[in-house]
Coordinates of C-alpha atoms and ligand atoms in Angstrom, one line a residue:
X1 CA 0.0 0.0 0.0
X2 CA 1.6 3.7 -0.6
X3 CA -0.8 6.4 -1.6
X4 CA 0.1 9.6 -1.9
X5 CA -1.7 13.1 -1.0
X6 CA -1.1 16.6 -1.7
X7 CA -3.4 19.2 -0.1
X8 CA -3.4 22.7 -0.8
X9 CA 0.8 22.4 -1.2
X10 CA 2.7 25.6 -1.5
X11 CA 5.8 26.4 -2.2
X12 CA 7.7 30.2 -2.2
X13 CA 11.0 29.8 -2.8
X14 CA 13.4 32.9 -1.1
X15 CA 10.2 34.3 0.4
X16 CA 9.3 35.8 -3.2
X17 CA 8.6 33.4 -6.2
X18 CA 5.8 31.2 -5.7
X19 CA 6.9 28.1 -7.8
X20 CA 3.6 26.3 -6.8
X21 CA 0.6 27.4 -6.3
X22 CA -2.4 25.4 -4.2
X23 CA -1.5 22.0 -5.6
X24 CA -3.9 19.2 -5.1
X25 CA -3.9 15.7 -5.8
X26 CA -4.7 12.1 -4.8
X27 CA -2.6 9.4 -6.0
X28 CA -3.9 5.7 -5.8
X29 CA -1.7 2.7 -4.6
X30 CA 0.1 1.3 -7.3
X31 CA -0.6 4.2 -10.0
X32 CA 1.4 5.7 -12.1
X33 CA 1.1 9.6 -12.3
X34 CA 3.1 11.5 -14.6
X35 CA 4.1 15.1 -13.8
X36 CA 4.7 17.1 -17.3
X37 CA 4.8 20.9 -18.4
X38 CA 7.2 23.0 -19.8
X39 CA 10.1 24.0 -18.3
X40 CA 10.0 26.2 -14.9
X41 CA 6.6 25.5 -14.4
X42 CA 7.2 23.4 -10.9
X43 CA 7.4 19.7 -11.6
X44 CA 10.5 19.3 -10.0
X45 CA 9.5 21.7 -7.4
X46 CA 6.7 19.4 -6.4
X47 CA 8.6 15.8 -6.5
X48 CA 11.2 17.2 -4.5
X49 CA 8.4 18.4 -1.6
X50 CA 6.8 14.8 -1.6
X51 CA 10.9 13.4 -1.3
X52 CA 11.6 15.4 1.4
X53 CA 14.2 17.4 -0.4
X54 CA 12.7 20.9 -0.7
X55 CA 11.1 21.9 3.1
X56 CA 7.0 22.6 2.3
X57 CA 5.9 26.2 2.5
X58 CA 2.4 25.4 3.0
X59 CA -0.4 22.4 2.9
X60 CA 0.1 18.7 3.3
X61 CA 1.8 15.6 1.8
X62 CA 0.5 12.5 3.4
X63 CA 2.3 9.0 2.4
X64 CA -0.2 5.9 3.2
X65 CA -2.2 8.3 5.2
X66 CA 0.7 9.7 7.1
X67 CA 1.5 13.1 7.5
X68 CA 5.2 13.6 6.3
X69 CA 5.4 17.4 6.1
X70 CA 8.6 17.3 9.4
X71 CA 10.2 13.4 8.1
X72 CA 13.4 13.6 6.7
X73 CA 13.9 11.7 3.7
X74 CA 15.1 8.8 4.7
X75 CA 11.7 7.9 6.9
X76 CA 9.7 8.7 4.1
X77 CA 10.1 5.2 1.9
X78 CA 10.4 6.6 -0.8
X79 CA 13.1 6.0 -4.0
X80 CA 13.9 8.6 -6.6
X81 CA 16.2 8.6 -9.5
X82 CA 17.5 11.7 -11.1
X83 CA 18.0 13.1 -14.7
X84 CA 21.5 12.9 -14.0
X85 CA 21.8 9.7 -12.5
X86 CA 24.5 10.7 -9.3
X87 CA 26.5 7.8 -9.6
X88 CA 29.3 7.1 -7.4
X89 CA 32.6 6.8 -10.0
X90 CA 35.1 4.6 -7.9
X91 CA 32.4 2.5 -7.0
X92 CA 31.2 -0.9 -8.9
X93 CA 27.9 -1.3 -10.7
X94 CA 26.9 -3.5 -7.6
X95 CA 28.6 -1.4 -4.9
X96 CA 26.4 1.6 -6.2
X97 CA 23.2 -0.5 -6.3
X98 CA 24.5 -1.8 -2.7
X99 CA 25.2 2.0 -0.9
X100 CA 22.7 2.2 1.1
X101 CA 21.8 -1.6 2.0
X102 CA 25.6 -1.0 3.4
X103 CA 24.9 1.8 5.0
X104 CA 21.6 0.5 7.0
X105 CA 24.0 -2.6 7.6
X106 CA 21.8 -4.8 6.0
X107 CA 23.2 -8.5 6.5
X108 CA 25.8 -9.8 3.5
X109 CA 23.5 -12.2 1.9
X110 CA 20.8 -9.8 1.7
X111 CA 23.0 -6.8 0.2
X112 CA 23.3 -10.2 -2.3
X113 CA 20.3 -11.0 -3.3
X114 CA 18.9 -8.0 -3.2
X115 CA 21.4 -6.5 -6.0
X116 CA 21.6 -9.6 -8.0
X117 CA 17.5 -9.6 -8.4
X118 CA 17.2 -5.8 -9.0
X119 CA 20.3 -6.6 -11.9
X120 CA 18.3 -9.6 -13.1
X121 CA 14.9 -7.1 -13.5
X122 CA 17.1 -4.5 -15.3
X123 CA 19.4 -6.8 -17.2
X124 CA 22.6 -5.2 -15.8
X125 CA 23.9 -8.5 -14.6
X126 CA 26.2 -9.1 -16.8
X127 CA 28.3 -5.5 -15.7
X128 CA 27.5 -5.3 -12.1
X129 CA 31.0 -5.5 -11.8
X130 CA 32.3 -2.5 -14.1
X131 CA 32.7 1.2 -13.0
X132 CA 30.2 3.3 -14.1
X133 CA 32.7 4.7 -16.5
X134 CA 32.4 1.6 -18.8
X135 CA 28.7 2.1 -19.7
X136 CA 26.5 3.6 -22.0
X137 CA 23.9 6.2 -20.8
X138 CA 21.3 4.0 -20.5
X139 CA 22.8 1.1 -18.4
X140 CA 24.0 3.8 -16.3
X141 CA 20.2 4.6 -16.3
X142 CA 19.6 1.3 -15.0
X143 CA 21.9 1.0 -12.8
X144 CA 20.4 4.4 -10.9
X145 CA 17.1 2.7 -11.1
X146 CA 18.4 -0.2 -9.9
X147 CA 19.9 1.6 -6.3
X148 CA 16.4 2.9 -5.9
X149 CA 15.0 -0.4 -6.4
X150 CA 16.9 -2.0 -3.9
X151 CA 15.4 -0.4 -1.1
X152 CA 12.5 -0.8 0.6
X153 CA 10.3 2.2 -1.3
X154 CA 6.5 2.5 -1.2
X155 CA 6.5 5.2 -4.0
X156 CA 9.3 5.9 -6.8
X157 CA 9.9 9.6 -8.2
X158 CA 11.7 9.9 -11.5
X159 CA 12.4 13.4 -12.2
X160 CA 13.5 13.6 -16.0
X161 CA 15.4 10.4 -15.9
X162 CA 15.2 9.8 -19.5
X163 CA 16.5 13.4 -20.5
X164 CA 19.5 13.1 -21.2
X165 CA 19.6 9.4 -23.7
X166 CA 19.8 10.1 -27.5
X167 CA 16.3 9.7 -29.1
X168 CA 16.3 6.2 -30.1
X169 CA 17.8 5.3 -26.5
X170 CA 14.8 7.4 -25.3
X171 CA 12.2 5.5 -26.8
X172 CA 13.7 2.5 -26.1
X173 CA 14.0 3.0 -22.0
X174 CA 10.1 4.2 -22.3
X175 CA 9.2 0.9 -22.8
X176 CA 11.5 -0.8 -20.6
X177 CA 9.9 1.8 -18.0
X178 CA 6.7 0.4 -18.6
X179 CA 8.1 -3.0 -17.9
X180 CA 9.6 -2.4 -15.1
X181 CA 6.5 -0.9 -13.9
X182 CA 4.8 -4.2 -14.1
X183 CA 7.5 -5.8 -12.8
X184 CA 7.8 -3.7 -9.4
X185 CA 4.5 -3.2 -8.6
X186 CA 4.3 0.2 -6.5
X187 CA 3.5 3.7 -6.9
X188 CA 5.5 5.9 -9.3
X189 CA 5.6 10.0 -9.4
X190 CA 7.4 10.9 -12.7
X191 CA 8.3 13.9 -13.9
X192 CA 9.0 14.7 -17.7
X193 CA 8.9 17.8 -19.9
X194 CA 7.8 15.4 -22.6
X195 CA 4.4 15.0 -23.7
X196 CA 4.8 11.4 -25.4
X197 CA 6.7 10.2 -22.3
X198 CA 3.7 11.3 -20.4
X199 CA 0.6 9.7 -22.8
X200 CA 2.6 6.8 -23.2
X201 CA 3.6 6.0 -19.3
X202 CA 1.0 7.8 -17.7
X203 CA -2.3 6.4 -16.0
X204 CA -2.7 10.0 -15.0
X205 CA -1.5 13.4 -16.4
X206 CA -0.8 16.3 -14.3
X207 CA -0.3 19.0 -16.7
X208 CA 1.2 21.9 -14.7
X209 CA 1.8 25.4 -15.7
X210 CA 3.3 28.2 -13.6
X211 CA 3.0 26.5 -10.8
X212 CA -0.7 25.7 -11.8
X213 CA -2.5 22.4 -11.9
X214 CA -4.0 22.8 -15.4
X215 CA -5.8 19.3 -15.8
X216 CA -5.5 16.0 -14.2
X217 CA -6.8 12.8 -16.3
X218 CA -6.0 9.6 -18.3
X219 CA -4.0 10.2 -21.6
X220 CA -7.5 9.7 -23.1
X221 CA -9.2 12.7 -21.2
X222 CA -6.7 15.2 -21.8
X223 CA -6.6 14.2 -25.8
X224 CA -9.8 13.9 -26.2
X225 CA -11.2 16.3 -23.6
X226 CA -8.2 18.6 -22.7
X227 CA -9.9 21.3 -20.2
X228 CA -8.2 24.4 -21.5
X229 CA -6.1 25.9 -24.5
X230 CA -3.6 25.4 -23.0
X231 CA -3.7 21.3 -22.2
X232 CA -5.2 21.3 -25.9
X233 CA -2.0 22.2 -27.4
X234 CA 0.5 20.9 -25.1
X235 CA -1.0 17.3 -25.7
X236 CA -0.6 15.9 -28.9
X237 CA 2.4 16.8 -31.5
X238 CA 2.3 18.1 -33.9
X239 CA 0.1 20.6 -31.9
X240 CA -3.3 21.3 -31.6
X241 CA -4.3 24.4 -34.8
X242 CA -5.9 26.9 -33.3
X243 CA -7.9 30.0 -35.0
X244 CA -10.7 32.2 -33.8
X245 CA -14.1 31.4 -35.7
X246 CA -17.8 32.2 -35.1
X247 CA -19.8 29.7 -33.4
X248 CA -24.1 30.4 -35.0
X249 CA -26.3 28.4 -34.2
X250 CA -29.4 28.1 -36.8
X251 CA -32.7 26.5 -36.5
X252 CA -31.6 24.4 -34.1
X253 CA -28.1 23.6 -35.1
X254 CA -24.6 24.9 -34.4
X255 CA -22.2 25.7 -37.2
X256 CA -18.6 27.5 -37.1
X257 CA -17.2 29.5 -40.1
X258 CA -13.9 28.7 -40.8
X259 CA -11.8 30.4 -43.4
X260 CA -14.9 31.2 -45.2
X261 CA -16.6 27.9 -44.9
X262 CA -19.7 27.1 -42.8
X263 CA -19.3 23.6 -41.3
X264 CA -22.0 21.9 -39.3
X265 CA -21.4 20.7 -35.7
X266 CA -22.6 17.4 -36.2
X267 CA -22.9 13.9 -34.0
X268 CA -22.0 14.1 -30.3
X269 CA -20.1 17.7 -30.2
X270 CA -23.2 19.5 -31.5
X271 CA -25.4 17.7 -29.0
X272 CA -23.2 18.5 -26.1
X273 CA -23.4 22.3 -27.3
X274 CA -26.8 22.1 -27.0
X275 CA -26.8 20.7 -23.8
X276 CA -24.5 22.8 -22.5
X277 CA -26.4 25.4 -23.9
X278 CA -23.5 27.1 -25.6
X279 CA -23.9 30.6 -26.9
X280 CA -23.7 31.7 -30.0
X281 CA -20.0 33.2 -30.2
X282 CA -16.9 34.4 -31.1
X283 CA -14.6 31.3 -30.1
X284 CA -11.7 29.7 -30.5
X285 CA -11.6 26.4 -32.4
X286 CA -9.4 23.4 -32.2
X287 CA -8.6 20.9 -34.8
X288 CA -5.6 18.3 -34.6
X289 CA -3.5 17.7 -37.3
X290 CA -4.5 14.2 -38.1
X291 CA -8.5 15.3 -38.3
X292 CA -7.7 17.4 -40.8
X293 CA -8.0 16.2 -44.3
X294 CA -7.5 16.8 -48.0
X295 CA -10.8 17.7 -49.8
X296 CA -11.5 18.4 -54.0
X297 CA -11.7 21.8 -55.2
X298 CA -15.3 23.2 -54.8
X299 CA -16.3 20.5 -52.5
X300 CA -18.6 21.8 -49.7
X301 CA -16.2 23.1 -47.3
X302 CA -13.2 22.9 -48.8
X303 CA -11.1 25.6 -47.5
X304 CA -8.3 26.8 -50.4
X305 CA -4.4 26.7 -48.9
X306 CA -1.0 27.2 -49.9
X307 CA 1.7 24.4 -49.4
X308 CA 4.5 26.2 -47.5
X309 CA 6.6 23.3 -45.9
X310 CA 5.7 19.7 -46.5
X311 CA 7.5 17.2 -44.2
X312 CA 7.9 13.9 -45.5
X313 CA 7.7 11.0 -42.5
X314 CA 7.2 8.2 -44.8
X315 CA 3.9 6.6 -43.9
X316 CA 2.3 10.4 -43.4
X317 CA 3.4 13.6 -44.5
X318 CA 3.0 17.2 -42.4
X319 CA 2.1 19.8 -44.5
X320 CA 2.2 23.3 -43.4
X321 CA -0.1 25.1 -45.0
X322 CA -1.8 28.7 -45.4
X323 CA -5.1 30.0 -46.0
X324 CA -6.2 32.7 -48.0
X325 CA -6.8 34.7 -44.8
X326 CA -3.0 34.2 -43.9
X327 CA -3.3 31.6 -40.8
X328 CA -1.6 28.6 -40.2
X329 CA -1.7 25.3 -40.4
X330 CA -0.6 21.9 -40.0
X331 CA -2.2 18.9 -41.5
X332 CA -1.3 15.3 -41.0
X333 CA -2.3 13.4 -44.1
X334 CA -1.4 9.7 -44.1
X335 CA 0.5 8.8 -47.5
X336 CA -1.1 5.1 -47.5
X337 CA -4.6 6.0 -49.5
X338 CA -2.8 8.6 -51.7
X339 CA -1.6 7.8 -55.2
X340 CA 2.4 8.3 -56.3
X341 CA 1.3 11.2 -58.3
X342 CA -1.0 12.8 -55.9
X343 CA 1.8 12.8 -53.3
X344 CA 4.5 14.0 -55.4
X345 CA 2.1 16.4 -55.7
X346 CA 2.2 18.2 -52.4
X347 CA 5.2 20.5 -52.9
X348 CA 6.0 23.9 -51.7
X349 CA 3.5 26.4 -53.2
X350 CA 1.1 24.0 -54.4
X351 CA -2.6 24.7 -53.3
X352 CA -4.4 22.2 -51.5
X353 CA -8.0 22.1 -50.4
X354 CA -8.9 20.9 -46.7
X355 CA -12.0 20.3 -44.2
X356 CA -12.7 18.5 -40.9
X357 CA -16.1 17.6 -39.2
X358 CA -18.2 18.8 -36.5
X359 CA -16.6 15.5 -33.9
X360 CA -13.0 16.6 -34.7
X361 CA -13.7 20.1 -33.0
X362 CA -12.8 21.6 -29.7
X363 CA -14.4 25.0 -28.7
X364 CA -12.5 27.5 -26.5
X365 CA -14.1 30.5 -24.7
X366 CA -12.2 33.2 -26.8
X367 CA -11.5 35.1 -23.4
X368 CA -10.7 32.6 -20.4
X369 CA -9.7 30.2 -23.0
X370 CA -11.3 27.1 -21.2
X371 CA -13.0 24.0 -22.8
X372 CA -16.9 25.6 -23.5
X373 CA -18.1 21.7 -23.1
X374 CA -16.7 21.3 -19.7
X375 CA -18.9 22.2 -17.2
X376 CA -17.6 24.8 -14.7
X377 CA -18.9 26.2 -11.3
X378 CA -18.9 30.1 -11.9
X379 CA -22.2 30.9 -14.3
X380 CA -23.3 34.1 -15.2
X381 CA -26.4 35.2 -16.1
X382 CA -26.1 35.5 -19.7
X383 CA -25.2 31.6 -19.8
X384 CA -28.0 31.4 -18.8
X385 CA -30.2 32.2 -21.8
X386 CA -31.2 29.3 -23.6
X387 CA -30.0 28.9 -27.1
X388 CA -31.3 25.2 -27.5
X389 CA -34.7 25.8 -27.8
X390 CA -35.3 28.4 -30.0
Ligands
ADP1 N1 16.3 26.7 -5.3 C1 15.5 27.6 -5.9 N2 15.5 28.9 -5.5 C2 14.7 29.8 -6.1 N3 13.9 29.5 -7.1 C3 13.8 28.2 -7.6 C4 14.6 27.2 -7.0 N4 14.4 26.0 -7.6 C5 13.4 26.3 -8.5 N5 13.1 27.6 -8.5 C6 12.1 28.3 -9.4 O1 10.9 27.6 -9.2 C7 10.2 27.5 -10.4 C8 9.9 26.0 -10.7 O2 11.1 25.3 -10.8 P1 11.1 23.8 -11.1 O3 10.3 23.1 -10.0 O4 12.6 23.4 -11.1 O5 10.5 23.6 -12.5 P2 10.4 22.3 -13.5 O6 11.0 21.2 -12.8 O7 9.0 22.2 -13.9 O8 11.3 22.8 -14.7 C9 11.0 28.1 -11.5 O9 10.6 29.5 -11.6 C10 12.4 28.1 -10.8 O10 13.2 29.1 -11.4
MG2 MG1 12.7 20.0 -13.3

């Protein structure tokens, strides 16, 4: 059992800049959360309050129910690995995993088996007796891992630990993350800036933002439901496009005006408009790069663009591309259903024609730039008018 609480946590670093603000969370036994946001926004800030490193300026961190706010680090039972691993140099692969087994005088044949199984679960067995030196950056990844594992812990924090592996490397220790997940069952608090390290590992997402909690939720809720502009293009890459449109809504229906066109909101989006009972508006409207696609000239909706970059990734291609009106965009288009001719035909200054549909949209409030299906607490009167049943 380890769950893990925050309530109301503060923290003001030097009196003056408040690097989190009112954080609040409740972490499950067993689940994995992921921490992710851009740089500076408090990620580290946060971990480092629930290890014990960083004193608490305000609110509560609770492990397994337990108030830990005064513990020191080591009563805590907690593991955590670091971007930049901390290895000791003179030190062998197992005397690093061993440190602080040795140092809590755990018995001989314990130190053992404990650093032989955490090798086997890592496959480092085979250089537990090298100097960190003579490994690559991701067995020395491992081997950090590894020391944390060793120990006791009820929850593990990663903060950035994958940051500094080549791509490839990268993707690779993702996964193996994910199996070692399954393979030591416990609660993990990992930080990344990286949103695919985050959808991918993640049973939860805490996007965070100047200290700011700006949505919690499965990779599918933020995707598909992302509670702000903000979430909306910081999940998903390449990102979220983004353009102000109107919002009507006529004899009973809702339709926005992009770039000239005048696209129904059909299926479930335009039902939950109405049921929110959105008004009609200036907004700002969301469509991801892989719901927008290629149309004929003249077709209904087809808005005219200008190829300006096309990127080539084999089995899709990225086209930035321009409307007549001078925004934007990106467009995923996937090559498989397209002829040799008709992509060779998506060059630099070629025009293109592209629509989406009413279930690919997202709707902003143009102001407060929050989610307009997502229900919220403040209401004002004027939401109050009721659009639906005109
Ligand atoms: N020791 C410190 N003293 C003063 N300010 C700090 C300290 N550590 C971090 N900060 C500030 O707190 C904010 C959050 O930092 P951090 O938690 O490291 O962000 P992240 O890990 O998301 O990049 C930043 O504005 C940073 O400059
Ligand atoms: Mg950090």
């Amino acid at each position: 059992m380890a769950t893990v609480k925050l309530t109301n946590v503060k923290k003001v670093y030097d009196n003056k800049v408040v690097a989190v603000h009112d954080f609040n969370l409740d972490i499950a036994d067993k689940e994995f959360i992921v921490f992710v946001g851009p740089s500076g926004c408090g990620k580290s800030t946060t971990l480092r309050m629930i290890a014990g490193l960083e004193e608490i300026s305000d609110g509560i961190v609770e492990i397994d129910g337990e108030v830990v706010n005064d513990l020191q680090p080591k009563d805590r039972h907690i593991a955590m690995v670091f971007q930049n691993y901390a290895l000791y140099p003179h030190l062998t692969v197992f005397e690093n995993m061993a440190f602080s087994l040795r140092l809590k005088k755990y018995p001989q044949k314990e130190v053992y088996e404990r650093v032989t199984k955490a090798a086997e679960i890592l496959g480092i067995t085979e250089y537990l007796t090298r100097k960190p030196r003579a490994l690559s950056g991701g067995q020395r990844q491992r081997v950090a891992i590894g020391r944390a594992m060793v120990r006791d812990s009820k929850v593990f924090l990663m903060d950035e630990p994958l940051s500094n592996l080549d791509a490839k490397l990268r993707n690779q220790m993702r996964a193996e993350i994910i199996l070692l997940r399954q393979r030591i069952d416990t609660t993990f608090i990992y930080v990344t800036h990286d949103q695919t390290e985050a959808m991918t590992l993640g049973d939860r997402i805490v996007i965070m933002k100047d200290g700011y909690i700006m949505q919690v939720g499965t990779p599918t809720e933020v995707f598909e439901m992302p509670d702000n502009l903000f979430v909306a293009e910081f999940i998903g890459a390449p990102k979220m496009n983004t353009f102000k449109t109107d919002l009507l809504y006529e004899n009973g229906k809702y339709y926005v005006t992009p770039f000239g066109a005048k696209i129904e909101v059909d299926g479930y989006k335009g039902e939950k408009l109405a049921e929110m009972n959105v008004k009609p508006q200036e907004i700002i409207l969301g469509v991801r790069p892989e719901h927008i696609v290629l149309a004929k000239a003249g077709g209904e909706n087809a808005i005219k663009c200008t190829i300006e970059v096309n990127e080539m990734m084999g089995s899709e291609v990225h086209l930035h591309v321009k409307t007549e009106s001078g925004e934007r965009l990106i467009v995923r288009v996937p090559t498989i259903n397209l002829s040799f001719e008709e992509r060779e035909a998506l060059i630099y200054g070629a025009k293109v024609y592209i629509t989406f549909e009413g279930k690919v949209m997202h709707f902003f409030d143009k102001e407060k730039e929050h989610n307009l299906l997502i229900k919220r607490e403040e209401s004002t009167s004027q939401d109050e008018e009721d659009y639906s049943l005109e």
